[in-house]
Structures are given as structure tokens and as C-alpha cells.
Amino acid sequence: MYKVLIVDDEALIRKSIEYSIDFENLPLELCGQAKNGLEASELIISQGPDIVITDIKMPVMSGIDLINELKENNIQKKVIVVSGYDDYDFVREALTYGSIDYITKPIDPDELNAALITAIKELDHEQEANERHKHIEAQLKRHKPYLMEQFVSHLALSRLNSEREVAQSVEFFGLLEFFPAFVCCAFSCQEAFHMPAQEFSYFLISLRDLFADEFGMGNIVFFENTHNELFCLVSVPGTQPEESIMEELAGKARCALRFISDANNTKISISISNMHHAVHEVAEAYTEASNAARDSFHNADDPVRLYMDVFSNHTQTQVSLIEIEKGILLQIAGSSLKEATQSTELFYQLLFHSDRFHNHSQHLALNRFLLHLEEFIRESGIDNKKLADMLVEAKNKASTTDCSAVSQDSLVALVTEIISKVNHDRTSKYKEIISKVLDYMNRHFASDISLSDAASQVHLTPSYLSALFRQYYGKSFMQCLTEIRIKKAKELLVTDMKVHEISDQCGFSNSKYFNKIFKKVAGCTPTEYRAART
């Protein structure tokens, strides 16, 4: 039920308006009457009407002044203006101030009720929108912690492009306190990788809660990456020297991890990035924490790894070894056999024949390299017994006291076999994609299909599909589509169908274009082709 206020300086007019309103059939009730704008403004505050029916010309305060006051105070009401002046200037001014209708006196009840129905519909729509907005706000409030973690995860993984979106989200989630200064922390626990899924979930929840309670330094927001590895951002005071802050962080972290490890009967470590200061540096901080967590040369007895210590304490040779390993993995991914072979040989020579690594470091570096190869095989979806056997044999030899039992040739052979299987799987996959696209083209050649339409069928970008066509089919997408259309046109040209009908049925925009393309492909016009076969 919506409330109506009637405003007019003549009592008889007010009564006439009241009697004209179809209260019986409309969801309306009269909440008051006023003889001028001033009285009306007081009743609007006390009675809260939804619809105001007001005259324009009134003493003390006119209807236009009343509408202006509502607008200036941002009081949203549906206003219907009635006046004995059928003057465009009055109409224009009333509508400018936001009234929804203008009715001249004497009042026609049908016209008035039609205006009221319009107002009711608008009020219904606004009420529904308000309810939807409240529901969305409730859902946002309920899921805000999860959404905040997703946002921070996307920041860390560089999945957000809009600076405006980032700025709005930082403010919405209350993350401004992390910028002026923060660090990113990566949690590691070898035992966790062997836990059942449900136990692993409980472990992460426990780790979050215990660390937040025991750490006792800065605000914390946790997030996970795509491998379900746990990270967090920690706000730190930006007014102190970085060295002293990092020293304090490490001390607090050691105390917290000691308690958590004892509580869970597991060995947990944490890797901490350098200190950063801006929201666009979250991805860099995440990378630093990840790299520190994966470092093989760290003192295993210390549960805390500081990025600044890990990479400043490496010798140039150790850093080179890590860079070579990264290069090998990239070369495998790019199927660069020659480069990957040369890099693997260099890796092996540097590790075992440079006299710069003791046995423990050799063991760690080789096993890390084999682990990364295993991860690449798993993530690439390669399922091959020969390759699996080669990897198991290498891992078994690498786990012995003398890890140099893994020969250079066997390591090169392993990398070569991975590239071979990657190429084989990619070729099979690409052939399947091209086959699906050709099937789509054969079924829809009569329609106005494009490269983008075909790409969406196989969930690829148009540019990538175009490159696949040229690489594995030797022709462009449009060349293939044109050949399919011309082939169908040749079949129809031996029937009684008219040329322009064949043109339309084969997906050509007009007969003239069809004739031109047909002659280019077949060497003759459609008419000549038909004549030669009849």
C-alpha cells in the first residue's frame, strides 16, 4: 500500500482530487492534505507519502518550489502536478524538477488514475530493485571473506588488468592498511602433500587459525594459489628500516611455527618476500615468496626463509644452476629439442664436474630438477609407461648416496623423451581440434559463420585457431570454408536450382560475389560449369 498526499490551496479541489482517486482498486491510501507547499513539506517529513499530487500556483510556497525543495534535499517522491494553467512553461519547469506527470484542471478522474498507475508501477519497480540490492548486499557480506581471498589470489597471479577494478576492490575489502607496506609469506609442509583431501582441508584451516592467533604482528589476509598452496599478505610498519622489520617478522614466525608444528605434529616452514609498498607489487611479492619456498640450498633446520637471505647468500654458480633449470623447463614446453639437450648437458656438467657443489647440494639440486620434470609431465597430462619407467629409474638413482649414478646421457634421454611425448600429444590434440572445426564448418557452411564462431566451438582464440589451421591443414580458415561451399555448389549445379538460390544456400552474400569466387576456385563460372555437365 502506497501513501498519497494531496496539495492544493482550494479545499474543494482537494476534495475533488480525493474523490477522483480509485482507492478501491489501487493500492493507495490518503495520508494527508495540505493547502500550500510549506504545509506539504512538513507532512512529507511526518507522514512519508510515496506520491505527492500538487497544484503549481499556491500562496506561501508554490508547487514548483516544493518540488525544488524535495530535489535539493534528495527526497525521492513521485510527483503529479495539477494546474489550471495550460501553459508550456509551467509544464517544462515541473518536468525539469522531476514530476512524473502534468494534469490540467478541471481534473479528469481517468487521467488522474492513469498517472497514479504509472507512479505505482515505478514504485513497484524501485521496491523490487531495492529488495534485489539488499539481497545482493547480504550475499556480499556473507561471502566477503571468500571473495577477498579470491581477489588477493588474482592480484598475486596477475589476473587483474583494470586499475579501477583493483582500486575499488582494495577499498571495498578494507585492504588499504596493507599499502604502505606488506610482505607475502608462503607456507610449506611436505607431509601435507600426502594427506587425503579432507584431512588436507582441515590442516589448512588449522594452519590459518593457529598462525593468525600466534603470529601477533600486522594484519593478515590468507589466500591460496591454483595448486592449493597457502600464502598470506602481512601488513608491516613502513616507518622502520626493512632489516629490523624482517628480523622481527622472522622471530615472530619462528615462534608461531614452533607452536603450530608441535600442535599438528608436522614440520612447517614459511618463506617471506622482501618488503613491498604498492598494490601492483603483490604479484612480485608472491613470486619472491614462491621462489624462496622452492629454493634447494636453504638450511633445512631453519623453518623461516627470507627472500633477501636466500638469494643474497647464493653464489653466482648456484643462481646460474637455478636459471639453467628454469630454461630447460621452458625449452621443453616450447619443444625446443636442441636447446633443451644443450641446457641439460650444461646443467649436469656444472652440477657434477665443476667442483663447486658438495654431495648434499648435488643431491638436492638433482632431485629438485627431477621433481620439476615430474610436475611438468603430470600437468601436461602425459601418460606413457616408457617415460614413467625412465623417471622412476632416475629418481631411484638420485636418492642414493652417490646421486651421480644418474648419468648425463640418461638425463638427456629423459628430457628428449618428454619433448617427444609432448609433441605427439599436441599433434593428436591439434588434429582433434581441426577435425571438430571442419565438422562445424560442414554443418554450418550455409550460415554467415566466422573464424570467431569456429574458435568458440573449441574454446580457443581466433588468432590461435587461425595459426593451427595453417600449421596442421596448410590453408587458412576462410580458404577451407570457401572450398566447402564451392564443393556443395558444384553438387547443386547439376540440379534444377537457380544459380542465385544455390548462391544463397551455400552461404554467399550475393550472386555476383558467388560467381567471382566460383570462377576463381573452379576456373569457370557456375553457368559454364552447369553447361559442361548437362
Short mmCIF file of C-alpha atoms in Angstrom, two decimals:
data_model
loop_
_atom_site.label_atom_id
_atom_site.label_comp_id
_atom_site.label_asym_id
_atom_site.label_seq_id
_atom_site.Cartn_x
_atom_site.Cartn_y
_atom_site.Cartn_z
CA MET A 1 0.00 0.00 0.00
CA TYR A 2 1.41 3.39 -1.04
CA LYS A 3 0.62 6.73 0.68
CA VAL A 4 -0.77 9.73 -1.21
CA LEU A 5 -0.53 13.41 -0.19
CA ILE A 6 -2.81 16.00 -1.86
CA VAL A 7 -1.61 19.63 -2.00
CA ASP A 8 -3.87 22.49 -3.25
CA ASP A 9 -4.85 25.88 -1.86
CA GLU A 10 -8.57 25.25 -2.59
CA ALA A 11 -10.41 22.84 -0.28
CA LEU A 12 -12.96 21.92 -2.96
CA ILE A 13 -10.17 20.98 -5.37
CA ARG A 14 -8.52 18.85 -2.70
CA LYS A 15 -11.82 17.02 -2.13
CA SER A 16 -12.35 16.66 -5.87
CA ILE A 17 -8.92 15.04 -6.22
CA GLU A 18 -9.60 12.74 -3.25
CA TYR A 19 -12.94 11.60 -4.68
CA SER A 20 -11.37 11.07 -8.13
CA ILE A 21 -8.75 8.58 -6.86
CA ASP A 22 -9.77 4.94 -7.30
CA PHE A 23 -8.81 3.84 -3.77
CA GLU A 24 -10.95 0.72 -4.12
CA ASN A 25 -8.90 -0.78 -6.94
CA LEU A 26 -5.48 0.82 -6.49
CA PRO A 27 -3.03 0.03 -3.65
CA LEU A 28 -3.28 3.59 -2.32
CA GLU A 29 -4.25 5.32 0.93
CA LEU A 30 -4.60 9.01 1.70
CA CYS A 31 -2.09 10.13 4.35
CA GLY A 32 -2.93 13.85 4.41
CA GLN A 33 -3.87 17.10 2.67
CA ALA A 34 -2.09 20.48 2.60
CA LYS A 35 -3.10 23.92 1.33
CA ASN A 36 0.43 25.05 0.31
CA GLY A 37 3.94 23.81 -0.25
CA LEU A 38 5.12 24.68 3.26
CA GLU A 39 2.43 22.56 4.93
CA ALA A 40 3.14 19.82 2.40
CA SER A 41 6.86 19.75 3.20
CA GLU A 42 6.06 19.26 6.91
CA LEU A 43 3.62 16.44 6.12
CA ILE A 44 6.16 14.80 3.80
CA ILE A 45 8.57 14.61 6.74
CA SER A 46 5.99 13.39 9.27
CA GLN A 47 3.82 11.12 7.08
CA GLY A 48 6.30 9.91 4.47
CA PRO A 49 4.00 9.81 1.43
CA ASP A 50 5.11 7.92 -1.66
CA ILE A 51 3.09 10.05 -4.12
CA VAL A 52 2.51 13.81 -3.96
CA ILE A 53 -0.31 15.35 -6.02
CA THR A 54 0.29 19.11 -6.01
CA ASP A 55 -1.02 22.31 -7.56
CA ILE A 56 1.52 24.75 -9.03
CA LYS A 57 0.08 28.16 -8.08
CA MET A 58 -0.28 28.35 -4.27
CA PRO A 59 0.41 31.01 -1.63
CA VAL A 60 3.41 30.81 0.78
CA MET A 61 5.15 28.07 -1.26
CA SER A 62 4.28 27.05 -4.82
CA GLY A 63 4.27 23.53 -6.21
CA ILE A 64 7.43 24.25 -8.20
CA ASP A 65 9.19 25.43 -5.03
CA LEU A 66 8.01 22.29 -3.23
CA ILE A 67 9.42 20.06 -5.99
CA ASN A 68 12.68 22.04 -5.93
CA GLU A 69 12.98 21.58 -2.15
CA LEU A 70 12.46 17.83 -2.49
CA LYS A 71 15.16 17.65 -5.12
CA GLU A 72 17.66 19.77 -3.17
CA ASN A 73 17.21 17.57 -0.09
CA ASN A 74 17.36 14.38 -2.16
CA ILE A 75 13.87 13.32 -1.03
CA GLN A 76 12.62 10.83 -3.63
CA LYS A 77 8.85 11.12 -4.23
CA LYS A 78 6.59 10.53 -7.21
CA VAL A 79 5.07 13.93 -8.00
CA ILE A 80 1.94 14.53 -10.10
CA VAL A 81 1.39 18.22 -10.92
CA VAL A 82 -2.14 19.59 -11.40
CA SER A 83 -2.83 23.16 -12.52
CA GLY A 84 -5.45 25.36 -14.08
CA TYR A 85 -2.74 26.87 -16.28
CA ASP A 86 -2.34 25.02 -19.55
CA ASP A 87 0.98 26.72 -20.12
CA TYR A 88 4.06 25.05 -21.60
CA ASP A 89 6.43 26.99 -19.34
CA PHE A 90 4.74 25.50 -16.27
CA VAL A 91 4.85 22.02 -17.81
CA ARG A 92 8.52 22.33 -18.72
CA GLU A 93 9.54 23.61 -15.28
CA ALA A 94 7.55 20.91 -13.47
CA LEU A 95 9.01 18.11 -15.57
CA THR A 96 12.52 19.56 -15.21
CA TYR A 97 12.23 19.28 -11.46
CA GLY A 98 11.27 15.61 -11.69
CA SER A 99 7.48 15.31 -11.69
CA ILE A 100 6.19 12.23 -13.49
CA ASP A 101 3.01 13.72 -14.96
CA TYR A 102 1.19 17.02 -15.53
CA ILE A 103 -2.63 17.25 -15.42
CA THR A 104 -4.70 20.35 -16.15
CA LYS A 105 -7.85 21.39 -14.29
CA PRO A 106 -10.67 20.51 -14.30
CA ILE A 107 -9.31 17.09 -13.34
CA ASP A 108 -10.35 14.09 -15.39
CA PRO A 109 -10.54 11.09 -12.97
CA ASP A 110 -9.39 8.67 -15.69
CA GLU A 111 -6.38 10.84 -16.49
CA LEU A 112 -5.50 11.19 -12.80
CA ASN A 113 -5.78 7.44 -12.12
CA ALA A 114 -3.70 6.67 -15.22
CA ALA A 115 -0.98 8.93 -13.83
CA LEU A 116 -1.28 7.20 -10.45
CA ILE A 117 -0.96 3.77 -12.09
CA THR A 118 2.26 4.96 -13.76
CA ALA A 119 3.56 6.13 -10.39
CA ILE A 120 2.59 2.81 -8.76
CA LYS A 121 4.43 0.83 -11.44
CA GLU A 122 7.56 2.91 -10.90
CA LEU A 123 7.31 2.46 -7.13
CA ASP A 124 6.85 -1.31 -7.56
CA HIS A 125 9.88 -1.47 -9.82
CA GLU A 126 12.01 0.57 -7.38
CA GLN A 127 10.87 -1.60 -4.48
CA GLU A 128 11.83 -4.77 -6.36
CA ALA A 129 15.20 -3.26 -7.28
CA ASN A 130 15.75 -2.25 -3.65
CA GLU A 131 14.95 -5.79 -2.49
CA ARG A 132 17.39 -7.21 -5.04
CA HIS A 133 20.03 -4.74 -3.90
CA LYS A 134 19.51 -5.72 -0.25
CA HIS A 135 19.76 -9.40 -1.20
CA ILE A 136 22.99 -8.79 -3.14
CA GLU A 137 24.43 -6.79 -0.22
CA ALA A 138 23.55 -9.63 2.18
CA GLN A 139 25.20 -12.17 -0.12
CA LEU A 140 28.29 -9.98 -0.48
CA LYS A 141 28.54 -9.59 3.28
CA ARG A 142 28.16 -13.33 3.76
CA HIS A 143 30.77 -14.26 1.16
CA LYS A 144 33.07 -11.25 1.63
CA PRO A 145 35.94 -13.18 3.28
CA TYR A 146 35.99 -15.73 0.46
CA LEU A 147 35.72 -13.02 -2.23
CA MET A 148 38.55 -11.08 -0.59
CA GLU A 149 40.80 -14.15 -0.73
CA GLN A 150 39.91 -14.66 -4.39
CA PHE A 151 40.74 -11.03 -5.14
CA VAL A 152 44.13 -11.22 -3.40
CA SER A 153 44.86 -14.51 -5.18
CA HIS A 154 44.09 -12.88 -8.55
CA LEU A 155 46.33 -9.95 -7.61
CA ALA A 156 49.17 -12.33 -6.79
CA LEU A 157 48.73 -14.30 -10.00
CA SER A 158 48.46 -11.11 -12.13
CA ARG A 159 44.93 -11.93 -13.31
CA LEU A 160 43.51 -8.41 -12.91
CA ASN A 161 44.01 -5.81 -15.64
CA SER A 162 41.74 -2.93 -14.67
CA GLU A 163 43.39 -0.42 -12.31
CA ARG A 164 39.96 0.95 -11.49
CA GLU A 165 38.67 -2.52 -10.54
CA VAL A 166 41.71 -3.10 -8.34
CA ALA A 167 41.36 0.27 -6.59
CA GLN A 168 37.64 -0.26 -5.96
CA SER A 169 38.20 -3.80 -4.64
CA VAL A 170 41.04 -2.70 -2.34
CA GLU A 171 38.73 -0.11 -0.80
CA PHE A 172 35.72 -2.47 -0.67
CA PHE A 173 37.64 -5.23 1.12
CA GLY A 174 39.37 -2.80 3.51
CA LEU A 175 42.86 -3.66 2.28
CA LEU A 176 44.23 -0.10 2.25
CA GLU A 177 46.07 -0.83 5.52
CA PHE A 178 48.37 -3.23 3.60
CA PHE A 179 49.67 -0.45 1.40
CA PRO A 180 52.00 1.41 2.58
CA ALA A 181 53.99 -1.72 3.49
CA PHE A 182 53.50 -5.50 3.36
CA VAL A 183 55.22 -8.82 2.80
CA CYS A 184 53.99 -12.06 1.25
CA CYS A 185 54.50 -15.35 3.07
CA ALA A 186 54.43 -18.87 1.59
CA PHE A 187 53.73 -21.89 3.82
CA SER A 188 55.37 -25.26 3.09
CA CYS A 189 54.73 -28.68 4.59
CA GLN A 190 55.99 -31.84 2.89
CA GLU A 191 53.68 -34.09 4.92
CA ALA A 192 50.64 -32.17 3.66
CA PHE A 193 51.14 -33.42 0.08
CA HIS A 194 50.42 -36.98 1.24
CA MET A 195 47.27 -36.15 3.23
CA PRO A 196 43.80 -37.22 2.00
CA ALA A 197 41.82 -34.31 0.54
CA GLN A 198 39.55 -33.78 3.55
CA GLU A 199 42.40 -34.04 6.04
CA PHE A 200 44.41 -31.58 3.93
CA SER A 201 41.49 -29.09 4.03
CA TYR A 202 41.27 -29.37 7.83
CA PHE A 203 45.04 -28.93 8.05
CA LEU A 204 44.91 -25.67 6.04
CA ILE A 205 42.08 -24.32 8.19
CA SER A 206 44.00 -25.19 11.35
CA LEU A 207 47.18 -23.62 9.96
CA ARG A 208 45.36 -20.40 9.12
CA ASP A 209 43.73 -20.10 12.55
CA LEU A 210 46.80 -21.01 14.58
CA PHE A 211 49.16 -18.76 12.63
CA ALA A 212 46.77 -15.79 12.83
CA ASP A 213 46.49 -16.30 16.62
CA GLU A 214 50.16 -16.95 17.34
CA PHE A 215 51.96 -14.68 14.87
CA GLY A 216 50.90 -11.46 16.57
CA MET A 217 52.27 -9.00 14.02
CA GLY A 218 50.35 -6.96 11.45
CA ASN A 219 47.04 -7.63 9.74
CA ILE A 220 46.86 -10.87 7.76
CA VAL A 221 44.85 -11.98 4.74
CA PHE A 222 45.30 -15.59 3.59
CA PHE A 223 44.90 -16.88 0.05
CA GLU A 224 45.67 -20.00 -1.98
CA ASN A 225 47.12 -20.35 -5.48
CA THR A 226 45.93 -22.76 -8.17
CA HIS A 227 47.92 -25.61 -6.56
CA ASN A 228 46.17 -25.17 -3.18
CA GLU A 229 49.39 -23.85 -1.66
CA LEU A 230 48.80 -21.46 1.23
CA PHE A 231 50.06 -17.88 1.23
CA CYS A 232 49.28 -14.72 3.17
CA LEU A 233 49.86 -10.98 2.98
CA VAL A 234 51.02 -9.36 6.21
CA SER A 235 50.89 -5.61 6.77
CA VAL A 236 54.06 -4.25 8.40
CA PRO A 237 55.03 -0.83 9.78
CA GLY A 238 56.51 1.17 6.94
CA THR A 239 58.36 3.61 9.18
CA GLN A 240 61.10 1.23 10.37
CA PRO A 241 64.21 0.03 8.47
CA GLU A 242 63.47 -3.05 6.37
CA GLU A 243 66.24 -5.13 8.00
CA SER A 244 64.79 -4.65 11.50
CA ILE A 245 61.26 -5.37 10.30
CA MET A 246 62.34 -8.56 8.55
CA GLU A 247 64.28 -9.65 11.64
CA GLU A 248 61.19 -9.11 13.79
CA LEU A 249 58.99 -10.94 11.25
CA ALA A 250 61.35 -13.91 11.21
CA GLY A 251 61.40 -14.09 15.01
CA LYS A 252 57.62 -13.94 15.30
CA ALA A 253 57.24 -16.52 12.53
CA ARG A 254 59.66 -18.95 14.18
CA CYS A 255 57.72 -18.80 17.45
CA ALA A 256 54.39 -19.28 15.68
CA LEU A 257 55.67 -22.15 13.53
CA ARG A 258 57.22 -23.90 16.51
CA PHE A 259 53.83 -23.90 18.25
CA ILE A 260 51.95 -24.93 15.07
CA SER A 261 54.40 -27.74 14.25
CA ASP A 262 54.07 -29.13 17.76
CA ALA A 263 50.27 -28.85 17.68
CA ASN A 264 49.98 -30.65 14.32
CA ASN A 265 52.97 -32.96 14.74
CA THR A 266 54.23 -31.77 11.34
CA LYS A 267 57.20 -29.78 10.14
CA ILE A 268 56.10 -26.46 8.65
CA SER A 269 58.25 -23.74 7.12
CA ILE A 270 57.46 -20.24 5.91
CA SER A 271 59.15 -18.18 3.21
CA ILE A 272 58.92 -14.38 3.37
CA SER A 273 59.28 -11.94 0.49
CA ASN A 274 61.04 -8.61 0.61
CA MET A 275 59.01 -5.67 1.88
CA HIS A 276 56.75 -4.01 -0.72
CA HIS A 277 54.67 -0.84 -0.72
CA ALA A 278 52.05 -0.73 -3.50
CA VAL A 279 49.13 -2.87 -4.64
CA HIS A 280 50.71 -3.53 -8.05
CA GLU A 281 53.68 -5.14 -6.24
CA VAL A 282 51.59 -8.01 -4.78
CA ALA A 283 52.46 -10.26 -7.74
CA GLU A 284 56.19 -9.55 -7.29
CA ALA A 285 55.98 -10.28 -3.55
CA TYR A 286 54.13 -13.55 -4.29
CA THR A 287 56.84 -14.58 -6.79
CA GLU A 288 59.58 -13.83 -4.26
CA ALA A 289 57.86 -15.90 -1.56
CA SER A 290 57.30 -18.77 -4.02
CA ASN A 291 60.92 -18.74 -5.21
CA ALA A 292 62.24 -18.70 -1.66
CA ALA A 293 59.97 -21.64 -0.77
CA ARG A 294 61.30 -23.68 -3.71
CA ASP A 295 64.96 -22.94 -3.05
CA SER A 296 67.02 -26.12 -2.54
CA PHE A 297 70.07 -24.53 -0.92
CA HIS A 298 68.31 -23.29 2.21
CA ASN A 299 69.31 -24.51 5.66
CA ALA A 300 66.67 -27.16 6.32
CA ASP A 301 66.95 -26.71 10.10
CA ASP A 302 65.57 -23.14 9.96
CA PRO A 303 61.77 -23.05 9.39
CA VAL A 304 61.91 -19.43 8.18
CA ARG A 305 63.30 -18.41 4.80
CA LEU A 306 63.77 -14.74 3.97
CA TYR A 307 63.95 -13.98 0.26
CA MET A 308 66.68 -11.41 0.87
CA ASP A 309 68.81 -14.02 2.67
CA VAL A 310 68.13 -16.92 0.31
CA PHE A 311 69.20 -15.10 -2.82
CA SER A 312 71.92 -12.91 -1.35
CA ASN A 313 73.64 -15.96 0.17
CA HIS A 314 73.66 -17.93 -3.09
CA THR A 315 76.89 -17.99 -5.01
CA GLN A 316 76.67 -16.90 -8.63
CA THR A 317 77.09 -20.55 -9.63
CA GLN A 318 74.06 -21.64 -7.60
CA VAL A 319 71.90 -18.91 -9.11
CA SER A 320 73.15 -19.94 -12.57
CA LEU A 321 72.17 -23.54 -11.87
CA ILE A 322 68.62 -22.48 -10.98
CA GLU A 323 68.37 -20.29 -14.09
CA ILE A 324 69.56 -23.16 -16.31
CA GLU A 325 66.91 -25.42 -14.80
CA LYS A 326 64.22 -22.82 -15.48
CA GLY A 327 65.47 -22.53 -19.07
CA ILE A 328 65.28 -26.31 -19.59
CA LEU A 329 61.66 -26.39 -18.45
CA LEU A 330 60.76 -23.51 -20.77
CA GLN A 331 62.56 -25.21 -23.68
CA ILE A 332 60.67 -28.46 -23.01
CA ALA A 333 57.40 -26.55 -23.00
CA GLY A 334 58.38 -24.94 -26.31
CA SER A 335 59.51 -28.29 -27.81
CA SER A 336 62.99 -26.85 -28.41
CA LEU A 337 64.86 -30.18 -28.53
CA LYS A 338 68.34 -28.92 -29.43
CA GLU A 339 68.33 -26.11 -26.86
CA ALA A 340 66.90 -28.35 -24.12
CA THR A 341 69.55 -31.01 -24.81
CA GLN A 342 72.39 -28.48 -24.64
CA SER A 343 71.00 -26.91 -21.46
CA THR A 344 70.63 -30.33 -19.79
CA GLU A 345 74.24 -31.18 -20.59
CA LEU A 346 75.35 -27.81 -19.18
CA PHE A 347 73.25 -28.39 -16.05
CA TYR A 348 74.85 -31.79 -15.50
CA GLN A 349 78.40 -30.60 -16.14
CA LEU A 350 78.02 -27.63 -13.80
CA LEU A 351 76.46 -29.76 -11.05
CA PHE A 352 78.84 -32.74 -11.09
CA HIS A 353 82.05 -31.63 -12.81
CA SER A 354 82.66 -28.06 -11.69
CA ASP A 355 83.86 -29.00 -8.17
CA ARG A 356 81.65 -26.22 -6.81
CA PHE A 357 78.92 -28.34 -5.17
CA HIS A 358 79.25 -30.75 -2.29
CA ASN A 359 77.33 -34.01 -2.34
CA HIS A 360 74.40 -32.69 -0.31
CA SER A 361 73.81 -29.78 -2.70
CA GLN A 362 74.13 -32.09 -5.72
CA HIS A 363 71.53 -34.40 -4.20
CA LEU A 364 69.09 -31.53 -3.50
CA ALA A 365 69.53 -29.87 -6.92
CA LEU A 366 69.16 -33.09 -8.93
CA ASN A 367 66.10 -34.25 -7.01
CA ARG A 368 64.54 -30.80 -7.37
CA PHE A 369 65.12 -30.93 -11.13
CA LEU A 370 63.57 -34.41 -11.40
CA LEU A 371 60.63 -33.24 -9.28
CA HIS A 372 60.03 -30.30 -11.65
CA LEU A 373 60.17 -32.66 -14.63
CA GLU A 374 57.64 -34.92 -12.90
CA GLU A 375 55.35 -31.94 -12.21
CA PHE A 376 55.60 -30.89 -15.87
CA ILE A 377 54.67 -34.42 -17.04
CA ARG A 378 51.70 -34.53 -14.66
CA GLU A 379 50.42 -31.03 -15.51
CA SER A 380 50.79 -31.75 -19.25
CA GLY A 381 48.61 -34.86 -18.89
CA ILE A 382 51.27 -37.14 -20.41
CA ASP A 383 50.52 -40.83 -19.74
CA ASN A 384 53.33 -43.02 -21.09
CA LYS A 385 54.81 -46.16 -19.48
CA LYS A 386 58.27 -45.82 -21.02
CA LEU A 387 58.59 -42.26 -19.78
CA ALA A 388 57.26 -43.20 -16.34
CA ASP A 389 59.81 -46.02 -16.06
CA MET A 390 62.66 -43.69 -17.09
CA LEU A 391 61.62 -41.16 -14.47
CA VAL A 392 61.31 -43.78 -11.70
CA GLU A 393 64.77 -45.15 -12.55
CA ALA A 394 66.32 -41.66 -12.44
CA LYS A 395 64.61 -40.84 -9.12
CA ASN A 396 65.77 -44.11 -7.57
CA LYS A 397 69.38 -43.46 -8.58
CA ALA A 398 69.16 -39.83 -7.44
CA SER A 399 68.01 -40.95 -3.99
CA THR A 400 71.19 -42.98 -3.40
CA THR A 401 74.27 -41.69 -1.61
CA ASP A 402 76.07 -41.19 -4.91
CA CYS A 403 73.44 -39.35 -6.96
CA SER A 404 75.92 -39.03 -9.87
CA ALA A 405 74.74 -42.58 -10.72
CA VAL A 406 72.25 -40.67 -12.82
CA SER A 407 74.33 -40.24 -15.96
CA GLN A 408 74.32 -37.24 -18.26
CA ASP A 409 73.09 -39.40 -21.13
CA SER A 410 70.17 -40.76 -19.13
CA LEU A 411 69.16 -37.24 -18.06
CA VAL A 412 69.34 -36.03 -21.67
CA ALA A 413 67.36 -39.09 -22.79
CA LEU A 414 64.67 -38.31 -20.21
CA VAL A 415 64.32 -34.71 -21.40
CA THR A 416 64.29 -35.87 -25.05
CA GLU A 417 61.54 -38.41 -24.34
CA ILE A 418 59.41 -35.79 -22.58
CA ILE A 419 59.65 -33.46 -25.60
CA SER A 420 58.78 -36.36 -27.92
CA LYS A 421 55.65 -37.20 -25.93
CA VAL A 422 54.68 -33.52 -25.67
CA ASN A 423 54.91 -33.17 -29.45
CA HIS A 424 52.94 -36.38 -30.02
CA ASP A 425 50.16 -35.37 -27.62
CA ARG A 426 49.99 -31.86 -29.04
CA THR A 427 49.76 -33.15 -32.60
CA SER A 428 46.95 -35.54 -31.65
CA LYS A 429 45.17 -32.79 -29.74
CA TYR A 430 45.51 -30.29 -32.58
CA LYS A 431 44.29 -32.80 -35.16
CA GLU A 432 41.23 -33.42 -33.00
CA ILE A 433 40.60 -29.67 -32.75
CA ILE A 434 40.89 -29.20 -36.53
CA SER A 435 38.57 -32.18 -37.06
CA LYS A 436 35.94 -30.63 -34.77
CA VAL A 437 36.19 -27.29 -36.55
CA LEU A 438 35.88 -28.90 -40.00
CA ASP A 439 32.81 -30.78 -38.80
CA TYR A 440 31.32 -27.50 -37.57
CA MET A 441 32.08 -25.84 -40.91
CA ASN A 442 30.48 -28.69 -42.88
CA ARG A 443 27.32 -28.39 -40.79
CA HIS A 444 27.05 -24.59 -40.87
CA PHE A 445 28.67 -23.51 -44.14
CA ALA A 446 25.34 -22.06 -45.34
CA SER A 447 25.31 -19.61 -42.41
CA ASP A 448 27.37 -16.47 -42.02
CA ILE A 449 29.97 -18.16 -39.79
CA SER A 450 33.32 -16.58 -38.94
CA LEU A 451 36.68 -17.61 -37.52
CA SER A 452 35.50 -16.31 -34.13
CA ASP A 453 32.39 -18.51 -34.29
CA ALA A 454 34.50 -21.58 -35.04
CA ALA A 455 37.06 -20.71 -32.34
CA SER A 456 34.33 -20.50 -29.71
CA GLN A 457 33.34 -24.10 -30.54
CA VAL A 458 36.73 -25.39 -29.41
CA HIS A 459 37.40 -22.72 -26.74
CA LEU A 460 40.39 -21.13 -28.49
CA THR A 461 41.18 -17.57 -29.50
CA PRO A 462 40.58 -16.80 -33.21
CA SER A 463 44.27 -15.98 -33.78
CA TYR A 464 45.38 -19.27 -32.23
CA LEU A 465 42.89 -21.30 -34.29
CA SER A 466 44.00 -19.47 -37.44
CA ALA A 467 47.61 -20.44 -36.73
CA LEU A 468 46.62 -24.08 -36.12
CA PHE A 469 44.78 -24.21 -39.44
CA ARG A 470 47.79 -23.03 -41.36
CA GLN A 471 50.17 -25.28 -39.43
CA TYR A 472 48.20 -28.53 -39.50
CA TYR A 473 45.92 -28.09 -42.53
CA GLY A 474 48.11 -25.96 -44.78
CA LYS A 475 45.31 -23.48 -45.52
CA SER A 476 43.53 -20.63 -43.83
CA PHE A 477 40.12 -20.97 -42.21
CA MET A 478 38.44 -18.91 -44.97
CA GLN A 479 40.11 -20.96 -47.73
CA CYS A 480 38.73 -24.16 -46.19
CA LEU A 481 35.28 -22.65 -45.75
CA THR A 482 35.24 -21.41 -49.34
CA GLU A 483 36.25 -24.86 -50.66
CA ILE A 484 33.44 -26.50 -48.66
CA ARG A 485 30.93 -24.01 -50.06
CA ILE A 486 32.15 -24.40 -53.67
CA LYS A 487 32.07 -28.20 -53.34
CA LYS A 488 28.43 -28.03 -52.23
CA ALA A 489 27.65 -25.54 -55.01
CA LYS A 490 29.04 -27.97 -57.62
CA GLU A 491 26.70 -30.66 -56.30
CA LEU A 492 23.70 -28.33 -56.59
CA LEU A 493 24.62 -27.06 -60.05
CA VAL A 494 23.69 -30.42 -61.57
CA THR A 495 20.14 -29.93 -60.23
CA ASP A 496 17.41 -27.59 -61.48
CA MET A 497 18.05 -24.97 -58.79
CA LYS A 498 18.64 -21.41 -59.97
CA VAL A 499 22.14 -20.02 -59.56
CA HIS A 500 21.07 -17.29 -57.16
CA GLU A 501 19.31 -19.92 -55.00
CA ILE A 502 22.48 -22.04 -54.94
CA SER A 503 24.49 -18.95 -54.02
CA ASP A 504 22.20 -18.24 -51.08
CA GLN A 505 22.10 -21.87 -49.92
CA CYS A 506 25.88 -22.13 -49.94
CA GLY A 507 26.42 -19.11 -47.70
CA PHE A 508 27.44 -16.45 -50.25
CA SER A 509 26.26 -12.89 -49.68
CA ASN A 510 25.13 -12.34 -53.29
CA SER A 511 25.22 -13.97 -56.72
CA LYS A 512 27.84 -11.62 -58.13
CA TYR A 513 30.29 -12.50 -55.36
CA PHE A 514 29.42 -16.19 -55.76
CA ASN A 515 30.22 -16.07 -59.49
CA LYS A 516 33.55 -14.38 -58.83
CA ILE A 517 34.66 -16.86 -56.13
CA PHE A 518 33.40 -19.89 -58.07
CA LYS A 519 35.37 -18.89 -61.17
CA LYS A 520 38.48 -18.26 -59.08
CA VAL A 521 38.29 -21.73 -57.48
CA ALA A 522 36.78 -23.84 -60.32
CA GLY A 523 38.26 -21.99 -63.30
CA CYS A 524 34.84 -21.30 -64.86
CA THR A 525 31.57 -19.59 -63.99
CA PRO A 526 28.70 -21.52 -62.38
CA THR A 527 26.75 -21.30 -65.65
CA GLU A 528 29.70 -22.68 -67.64
CA TYR A 529 30.18 -25.46 -65.08
CA ARG A 530 26.49 -26.44 -65.36
CA ALA A 531 26.54 -26.31 -69.16
CA ALA A 532 29.56 -28.63 -69.28
CA ARG A 533 27.72 -31.25 -67.21
CA THR A 534 24.30 -31.25 -68.88
#
